[in-house]
Amino acid sequence: MLLRGGRLGDVSEDVLSYISSRDADKRIFEADLMVDRAHLVMLREQGLIPEDDCSKILSVLREINESDLGDGEDVHEAIETQVISMVGSLGGRMHTGRSRNDEVATCIRVALRDEMLGFIEELLSLIETALSLAVEHRETLIPGFTHTQHAQPTTLAHHLLAHADTFTRDLERLTDAYTRVNLSPLGAAAFASTGFKVDRKRTCELLGFDGLIENSMDAVSTRDFALEVLSDLAILMVNLSRVAEELVLWSTSEFCYLELDNRYASTSSIMPQKKNPDTAELARAKAGSVIGSLVSALTICKALPMSYNRDLQELTPHLWRGMDWTRATVRILNGCLSTVKFNTNRLYEFAGAGFSTATELADSLVRATGMPFRTAHLIVGRLASRGSHPTLEELDETALELAGMKPSCLGFTKEMLERALDPRSNVALRMGTGGPAPAETKRMISDRIFRTGVLADMIRSKRRKVETAMEDLRQMK
Ligand code: ARG
C-alpha cells in the first residue's frame, strides 16, 4: 500500500473495495498516463526533478498496461506504485507538487473531451441523416399533428427539419460546454496550490487545454463541467426520445406511416407474427436513465463544502454512463432513420384527413371576402361539426345562417374552395419563413447543410489541436 504506510497501516478488503474507484478509473487510465507525462516534463523544465529520473519515469510510463496494475484505491495510486516498482524509489518524484485531487480532475477532463469530440461527430452524422431524408421528402405530404390529433397538412421534410434543428441546438450546447471542459486544473495540487514552482501554463499547453481553471480551490472541487455535459446529454436524450416515440407510434398498424428495417426490430418469443420496435422503445427509455445520471450527479454535488471531497468520486461513473447511453442512442436512432421505409401513400392519404384543411378554408375566406377571421372560424367550425369537405352551396348556407352573407357573392369561387381543401395547395401556400412549402424547406436544407459543415470544421480543428498535443507529449523522452 503506497499511501497508508506512513500513517494508517492496513485496510480490510471490504473497506478498500468500498472506497476504490478502480473500475470507473479504467476510463481515465490513458488520460492519467498523459497527465503524468505533462507533469513530469514540466517538473524537469522547472528544474524540480533530475533530467535522468524524469527520462526513466517517462520511459516506463510507455510500458505500463492497465492490466499490469496491482490494487489500490484508485488508478493514480496504482500507476505510481507500478512506476516505483519499475524504476525504484526515484519513481516517487513523479508526485512532486501535485495531488490526486488536481490529477483526477485533469484526467476526467482529458478523457471527457475525447468522448465529447467523438460523440459530437456521431451527432453530426445523425443530423446529416435527417437532412438527407428531408432532401428526398420535400414533396412528401404528411398529416401534421397537435395534441396527437390531425391538425394541418405538412411535409415529411418539414417534420424532419424540425428534428434536425433541435439536434443542432443540442450539438451547439455541447460544443459550448466543451469550451468549459477543456480547461486545466493541473497544478492546483490538493487545493491550495503548491510551494514548488510548478508552471501551470506549461502543463496546460502540453495537454492541449485551452486555458486554466485558475483558482486552485475551484480547480479541484468543481464538477460543474460534468453537470453541464450531463444536462446537455439529458436534454438531447429528451429530444431523441421524441423521435423514438414517433418511430414506435408511426410503425403501429393504426398509423402504418413507416416500417423499421428488420435489423432494428425484434420479435416475440410466443407470437411469431410480431415485429416490435425494441430499439426505438429502448431509446425512449434510455432518456430516463440519462436523466437519472444527471439527477444523481447533481445530488452528489449539492451542498458539498469546499474543496475536494471524496463524494466527487461517486459522480464520475454517472458521467460515463450518461455519455455511453446517449452515444449509443444517437448511433442506434441514426441506424433506424437511415434504413426506415416511409409509407408515402399512407402519409398522403392521411395528410388531409380529419378536415385538416379547415384552417386554410377559413384563411381563404378571409382573403377572398374580407370577413373577420373569427367569423370564418365560426363558419368553418360549424361545417366541420357536420362532416368534412363542404360544397360551395353548403358553405353559403352556413355562412348565411351564421353571418348573414354568402361568400360566393363576395368573390369566393368554387376553384378557391377546391384549392383550400387540397392538402398540396395548403402546403404550397405556407411559404413563410420556416414553413413547409417545398421552396422554403429547400432553402432551410441548404442553410442547414452549410451550418453543419461549419460545425464539423470547428470540431475537426478542436480535435486536431488535442491530438497534436497528445502526439507530441507521447514522444517526449
Ligand atoms: N479516486 C479519486 C476520485 O475519483 C481520486 C482523488 C482522491 N483524492 C483523495 N484525496 N482521496 O475523486
XYZ file of C-alpha atoms and ligand atoms in Angstrom:
489
model
C 0.000 0.000 0.000
C 1.706 3.095 -1.299
C -0.215 5.661 0.688
C -1.085 4.054 4.011
C 2.439 3.024 5.074
C 3.152 6.284 6.911
C 0.008 6.996 8.841
C -2.682 4.342 8.705
C -1.409 0.841 8.036
C -3.542 -1.958 6.639
C -7.082 -1.709 5.406
C -9.635 -4.500 5.064
C -10.615 -5.713 1.593
C -14.164 -4.707 2.314
C -13.267 -1.091 3.076
C -10.845 -0.941 0.168
C -13.409 -2.153 -2.305
C -15.943 0.328 -0.904
C -13.683 3.331 -1.355
C -11.998 2.194 -4.547
C -12.663 3.846 -7.912
C -10.607 1.330 -9.868
C -13.485 0.117 -12.001
C -14.533 3.547 -13.206
C -10.886 4.614 -13.440
C -10.462 2.323 -16.459
C -11.964 5.249 -18.352
C -9.161 7.587 -17.279
C -6.193 5.197 -17.397
C -4.807 6.558 -20.701
C -5.555 10.125 -19.655
C -3.672 9.570 -16.404
C -0.539 8.490 -18.255
C -0.743 11.665 -20.360
C -1.220 13.827 -17.282
C 1.765 12.110 -15.655
C 3.890 12.842 -18.730
C 2.914 16.511 -18.867
C 3.572 16.950 -15.164
C 6.975 15.222 -15.408
C 8.093 17.265 -18.423
C 7.103 20.466 -16.635
C 8.917 19.377 -13.429
C 12.043 18.747 -15.476
C 11.824 22.085 -17.289
C 11.410 23.844 -13.948
C 14.411 22.018 -12.518
C 12.222 20.305 -9.927
C 13.250 16.768 -10.917
C 16.618 15.466 -12.211
C 16.704 15.010 -16.004
C 17.678 11.339 -15.722
C 14.945 10.485 -13.262
C 12.378 12.166 -15.477
C 13.530 10.216 -18.535
C 13.445 6.931 -16.642
C 9.928 7.541 -15.444
C 8.768 8.709 -18.890
C 10.167 5.565 -20.422
C 8.405 3.176 -18.015
C 5.131 5.061 -18.482
C 5.259 3.788 -22.068
C 5.315 0.197 -20.873
C 2.514 0.197 -18.341
C -0.746 -1.514 -19.257
C -3.904 -1.235 -17.256
C -3.867 -4.988 -16.674
C -0.402 -4.767 -15.039
C -1.645 -2.626 -12.203
C -1.981 -4.042 -8.709
C -4.726 -2.992 -6.347
C -5.051 0.361 -4.664
C -7.673 3.000 -4.026
C -7.531 4.374 -7.497
C -5.661 4.365 -10.770
C -3.408 7.229 -9.638
C -2.070 5.264 -6.691
C -1.828 2.080 -8.764
C 0.188 3.754 -11.543
C 2.545 5.403 -9.070
C 3.024 2.067 -7.303
C 3.805 0.423 -10.635
C 6.259 3.184 -11.625
C 8.105 2.796 -8.322
C 8.218 -0.965 -8.707
C 9.782 -0.490 -12.144
C 12.306 2.306 -11.513
C 12.766 2.176 -7.743
C 12.199 4.947 -5.232
C 13.093 7.716 -7.696
C 9.637 6.983 -9.148
C 8.321 8.714 -6.050
C 9.455 12.045 -7.542
C 6.575 11.950 -10.025
C 4.067 13.162 -7.449
C 6.103 16.272 -6.557
C 3.908 19.351 -6.389
C 0.642 17.647 -7.201
C -2.208 15.783 -5.555
C -4.634 13.151 -6.709
C -7.205 15.930 -6.425
C -5.883 18.035 -9.299
C -4.773 14.857 -11.049
C -8.205 13.246 -11.162
C -9.961 16.445 -12.177
C -7.467 16.818 -15.043
C -7.810 13.166 -16.106
C -11.607 13.374 -16.235
C -11.421 16.488 -18.412
C -8.893 14.879 -20.779
C -10.985 11.719 -21.159
C -14.243 13.632 -21.384
C -13.114 15.987 -24.145
C -12.164 12.979 -26.309
C -15.539 11.405 -25.637
C -17.263 14.669 -26.485
C -15.444 15.172 -29.770
C -16.219 11.619 -30.907
C -19.774 11.963 -29.726
C -20.368 15.318 -31.420
C -19.204 13.777 -34.703
C -21.786 10.988 -34.292
C -24.465 13.541 -33.539
C -23.487 15.438 -36.696
C -23.965 12.242 -38.643
C -27.493 11.839 -37.228
C -28.280 15.426 -38.279
C -26.920 14.691 -41.741
C -29.174 11.629 -41.994
C -32.217 13.726 -41.110
C -31.171 16.362 -43.668
C -30.686 13.868 -46.490
C -34.088 12.329 -45.763
C -35.511 15.849 -45.877
C -33.956 16.352 -49.328
C -35.801 13.234 -50.527
C -39.120 14.175 -48.975
C -39.681 17.847 -49.702
C -42.832 16.966 -51.633
C -43.995 14.122 -49.386
C -47.228 15.241 -47.802
C -47.939 14.066 -44.282
C -50.538 14.853 -41.645
C -49.274 17.350 -39.098
C -50.450 16.925 -35.519
C -51.163 18.982 -32.452
C -52.444 17.175 -29.343
C -51.777 13.972 -31.384
C -54.855 14.967 -33.440
C -54.823 15.750 -37.142
C -54.132 19.465 -37.375
C -52.827 20.690 -40.744
C -51.056 19.071 -43.679
C -47.299 19.448 -43.826
C -44.371 17.641 -45.439
C -42.030 14.977 -44.190
C -39.110 17.320 -44.928
C -40.623 19.972 -42.662
C -41.041 17.412 -39.874
C -37.507 16.041 -40.254
C -36.023 19.536 -40.379
C -37.686 20.276 -37.057
C -35.837 17.331 -35.504
C -32.591 18.295 -37.267
C -32.766 21.841 -35.892
C -33.424 20.508 -32.400
C -30.367 18.252 -32.586
C -28.286 21.110 -33.930
C -29.090 23.132 -30.819
C -28.109 20.081 -28.746
C -24.850 19.945 -30.624
C -24.205 23.653 -30.139
C -24.876 23.299 -26.408
C -22.292 20.502 -26.233
C -19.665 22.428 -28.224
C -20.259 25.358 -25.903
C -19.836 23.103 -22.861
C -16.605 21.821 -24.426
C -15.058 25.266 -24.012
C -15.502 24.884 -20.252
C -14.458 21.212 -20.173
C -11.159 21.773 -21.957
C -9.555 23.790 -19.148
C -6.724 22.620 -16.939
C -6.973 22.199 -13.161
C -3.443 20.718 -13.041
C -1.051 22.403 -10.622
C -3.791 23.196 -8.127
C -2.385 20.311 -6.028
C -4.607 19.377 -3.071
C -6.447 22.732 -3.304
C -4.035 25.377 -2.029
C -1.610 25.159 -4.960
C 1.984 24.341 -4.064
C 5.200 25.942 -2.907
C 7.066 24.192 -5.734
C 7.499 26.473 -8.723
C 5.223 24.450 -10.972
C 4.314 26.064 -14.290
C 0.602 25.592 -14.736
C 0.520 27.293 -18.109
C 3.077 24.821 -19.411
C 1.137 21.688 -18.384
C -1.975 23.323 -19.792
C -0.228 23.750 -23.126
C 1.385 20.301 -23.096
C -2.012 18.686 -22.579
C -3.736 20.687 -25.325
C -6.048 22.541 -22.948
C -7.450 25.917 -23.983
C -6.833 27.589 -20.613
C -6.708 27.160 -16.838
C -9.252 26.684 -14.111
C -7.315 29.310 -12.272
C -8.343 29.318 -8.622
C -6.742 26.198 -7.187
C -9.615 25.607 -4.776
C -12.171 25.853 -7.568
C -9.969 23.690 -9.801
C -10.078 20.599 -7.573
C -13.569 20.952 -6.186
C -15.782 21.743 -9.123
C -17.521 19.164 -11.241
C -19.827 21.718 -12.817
C -18.324 20.890 -16.212
C -19.608 17.320 -15.787
C -23.006 18.556 -14.609
C -23.202 20.801 -17.642
C -22.361 17.984 -20.047
C -24.839 15.646 -18.339
C -27.518 18.353 -18.528
C -26.853 18.763 -22.239
C -26.981 14.997 -22.694
C -30.239 14.752 -20.752
C -31.827 17.467 -22.905
C -30.563 15.719 -26.027
C -31.992 12.398 -24.794
C -35.354 14.041 -24.216
C -35.214 15.290 -27.810
C -34.121 11.885 -29.102
C -36.915 10.200 -27.182
C -39.410 12.223 -29.204
C -38.057 10.710 -32.424
C -38.059 7.298 -30.760
C -41.675 7.738 -29.738
C -42.658 8.697 -33.279
C -40.910 5.616 -34.635
C -42.896 3.480 -32.187
C -46.198 5.214 -32.857
C -45.834 5.545 -36.613
C -44.926 1.873 -37.010
C -48.169 0.661 -35.398
C -50.844 -0.879 -37.658
C -53.079 2.020 -36.643
C -50.699 4.623 -38.052
C -48.751 2.471 -40.505
C -46.745 5.503 -41.651
C -43.407 3.700 -41.634
C -41.673 0.380 -41.236
C -38.421 -0.109 -39.362
C -35.761 -2.204 -41.021
C -35.753 -5.775 -39.674
C -32.260 -5.220 -38.247
C -33.684 -2.659 -35.843
C -36.716 -4.725 -34.862
C -37.268 -7.718 -32.581
C -39.868 -10.432 -32.477
C -41.846 -12.201 -29.786
C -40.976 -15.496 -28.148
C -44.600 -16.584 -28.408
C -46.250 -14.532 -31.167
C -44.457 -15.476 -34.384
C -46.013 -12.670 -36.435
C -44.602 -9.890 -34.251
C -42.271 -7.173 -35.386
C -41.537 -4.969 -32.423
C -39.684 -1.622 -32.460
C -37.484 -2.556 -29.460
C -34.586 -0.306 -30.462
C -36.827 2.748 -30.514
C -38.526 1.702 -27.275
C -35.167 1.396 -25.536
C -34.046 4.730 -26.959
C -37.205 6.194 -25.423
C -36.404 4.503 -22.105
C -32.714 5.418 -22.018
C -33.749 9.067 -21.781
C -34.953 8.134 -18.291
C -31.618 6.530 -17.453
C -29.610 9.566 -18.588
C -31.882 11.908 -16.661
C -31.197 9.594 -13.701
C -27.446 10.042 -14.175
C -27.863 13.813 -14.227
C -30.002 13.818 -11.104
C -27.520 11.520 -9.313
C -24.612 13.782 -10.252
C -26.419 16.961 -9.236
C -27.406 15.445 -5.922
C -23.865 14.274 -5.200
C -22.541 17.821 -5.714
C -25.327 19.579 -3.888
C -24.183 21.223 -0.630
C -20.625 19.891 -0.843
C -18.415 22.277 1.093
C -15.113 23.455 -0.382
C -12.861 21.976 -1.518
C -12.200 18.385 -2.676
C -14.483 15.780 -1.109
C -14.344 12.081 -1.839
C -18.033 12.267 -2.728
C -16.856 13.549 -6.100
C -15.537 10.107 -6.946
C -19.111 8.816 -6.876
C -20.111 11.248 -9.614
C -17.706 10.119 -12.323
C -19.374 6.781 -13.238
C -22.652 8.638 -13.792
C -20.869 10.877 -16.268
C -19.505 7.910 -18.266
C -22.812 6.072 -18.156
C -24.718 9.128 -19.329
C -22.211 9.578 -22.125
C -22.284 5.903 -23.198
C -26.063 5.637 -23.201
C -26.540 8.861 -25.140
C -23.864 7.969 -27.640
C -25.360 4.532 -28.238
C -28.824 6.040 -28.610
C -27.631 8.530 -31.223
C -25.974 5.701 -33.147
C -28.977 3.376 -32.984
C -31.505 6.045 -33.950
C -29.240 7.106 -36.804
C -29.343 3.484 -37.987
C -33.134 3.323 -37.599
C -33.626 6.547 -39.554
C -31.238 5.746 -42.358
C -32.940 2.394 -43.032
C -36.592 3.209 -42.284
C -39.202 2.884 -45.051
C -41.826 5.614 -45.081
C -45.242 4.612 -46.378
C -45.689 7.725 -48.509
C -49.088 6.639 -49.907
C -50.487 6.199 -46.465
C -48.966 9.511 -45.337
C -50.548 11.258 -48.335
C -53.885 9.586 -47.664
C -53.906 10.998 -44.152
C -52.417 14.402 -44.965
C -55.894 15.844 -45.457
C -57.715 13.545 -43.027
C -59.812 14.903 -40.188
C -60.637 18.026 -42.258
C -57.071 19.206 -41.636
C -57.524 21.792 -44.413
C -60.130 23.623 -42.336
C -57.683 26.352 -41.275
C -56.837 27.083 -44.880
C -60.525 27.221 -45.787
C -61.086 29.825 -43.065
C -57.947 31.727 -44.170
C -59.067 31.636 -47.831
C -62.479 33.024 -46.881
C -60.784 35.908 -45.107
C -58.504 36.629 -48.047
C -61.276 36.444 -50.674
C -64.164 38.120 -48.866
C -62.500 40.328 -46.263
C -64.626 38.804 -43.455
C -63.007 38.815 -39.973
C -61.050 35.638 -39.191
C -63.263 34.861 -36.194
C -66.342 34.825 -38.453
C -64.617 32.480 -40.894
C -63.560 30.264 -37.951
C -67.169 30.091 -36.800
C -68.484 29.166 -40.241
C -65.863 26.520 -40.961
C -66.149 25.167 -37.411
C -69.864 24.643 -37.940
C -69.194 22.923 -41.277
C -66.626 20.692 -39.578
C -69.154 19.639 -36.950
C -71.409 18.431 -39.770
C -68.776 16.353 -41.558
C -65.815 17.288 -43.644
C -65.384 18.816 -47.084
C -68.350 21.130 -47.819
C -69.672 22.172 -51.217
C -69.903 25.864 -52.106
C -73.662 25.692 -51.567
C -73.252 24.249 -48.063
C -70.683 26.930 -47.311
C -73.057 29.680 -48.481
C -75.906 28.217 -46.468
C -73.910 28.052 -43.243
C -72.396 31.497 -43.742
C -75.830 32.945 -44.344
C -77.146 31.334 -41.209
C -74.250 32.434 -39.008
C -73.046 35.697 -40.568
C -75.861 36.855 -42.813
C -73.887 36.668 -46.051
C -72.875 34.296 -48.818
C -69.151 34.005 -49.559
C -69.895 33.177 -53.205
C -71.493 36.638 -53.591
C -68.356 38.228 -52.121
C -65.925 36.707 -54.615
C -65.275 33.280 -53.141
C -65.255 30.808 -56.043
C -65.538 27.053 -56.435
C -61.868 26.936 -57.503
C -60.903 28.785 -54.333
C -62.843 26.237 -52.319
C -61.159 23.325 -54.079
C -57.728 24.833 -53.638
C -58.359 25.480 -49.952
C -59.372 21.855 -49.461
C -56.349 20.432 -51.273
C -53.534 19.436 -48.894
C -50.849 20.093 -51.511
C -52.024 23.669 -52.096
C -52.212 24.142 -48.326
C -48.537 23.277 -48.056
C -47.576 25.333 -51.124
C -49.219 28.385 -49.575
C -47.215 28.027 -46.365
C -44.093 29.569 -47.799
C -43.419 31.960 -44.945
C -40.101 31.682 -43.102
C -39.819 28.229 -41.545
C -42.919 26.866 -43.264
C -43.392 23.559 -45.128
C -43.644 24.931 -48.697
C -41.078 22.978 -50.764
C -39.237 26.163 -51.757
C -38.855 27.124 -48.107
C -37.722 23.668 -46.972
C -35.237 23.714 -49.859
C -33.816 26.961 -48.508
C -33.713 25.591 -44.959
C -31.993 22.387 -46.070
C -29.174 24.204 -47.849
C -28.778 26.589 -44.935
C -28.568 23.624 -42.504
C -26.123 21.755 -44.718
C -23.882 24.811 -44.684
C -24.197 25.231 -40.908
C -23.435 21.596 -40.118
C -20.387 21.897 -42.380
C -19.151 24.848 -40.319
C -19.749 22.916 -37.092
C -17.943 19.865 -38.479
C -14.916 22.028 -39.368
C -14.878 23.536 -35.904
C -14.932 20.085 -34.283
C -12.187 18.845 -36.583
C -9.944 21.760 -35.622
C -10.541 21.161 -31.909
C -9.700 17.505 -32.424
C -6.544 18.375 -34.356
C -5.322 20.632 -31.552
C -5.850 17.961 -28.897
C -4.410 15.127 -30.978
C -1.295 17.096 -31.908
C -0.643 17.936 -28.255
C -1.141 14.296 -27.209
C 1.098 13.009 -30.000
C 3.893 15.461 -29.075
C 3.568 14.554 -25.413
C 3.745 10.828 -26.142
C 7.037 11.398 -27.987
C 8.675 13.156 -25.043
C 11.575 11.237 -23.598
N -10.350 8.393 -6.923
C -10.471 9.758 -6.507
C -11.605 10.459 -7.265
O -12.066 9.954 -8.227
C -9.180 10.447 -6.773
C -8.872 11.553 -5.844
C -8.625 11.027 -4.480
N -8.199 12.071 -3.608
C -8.166 11.931 -2.288
N -7.772 12.916 -1.613
N -8.525 10.823 -1.713
O -12.038 11.511 -6.869
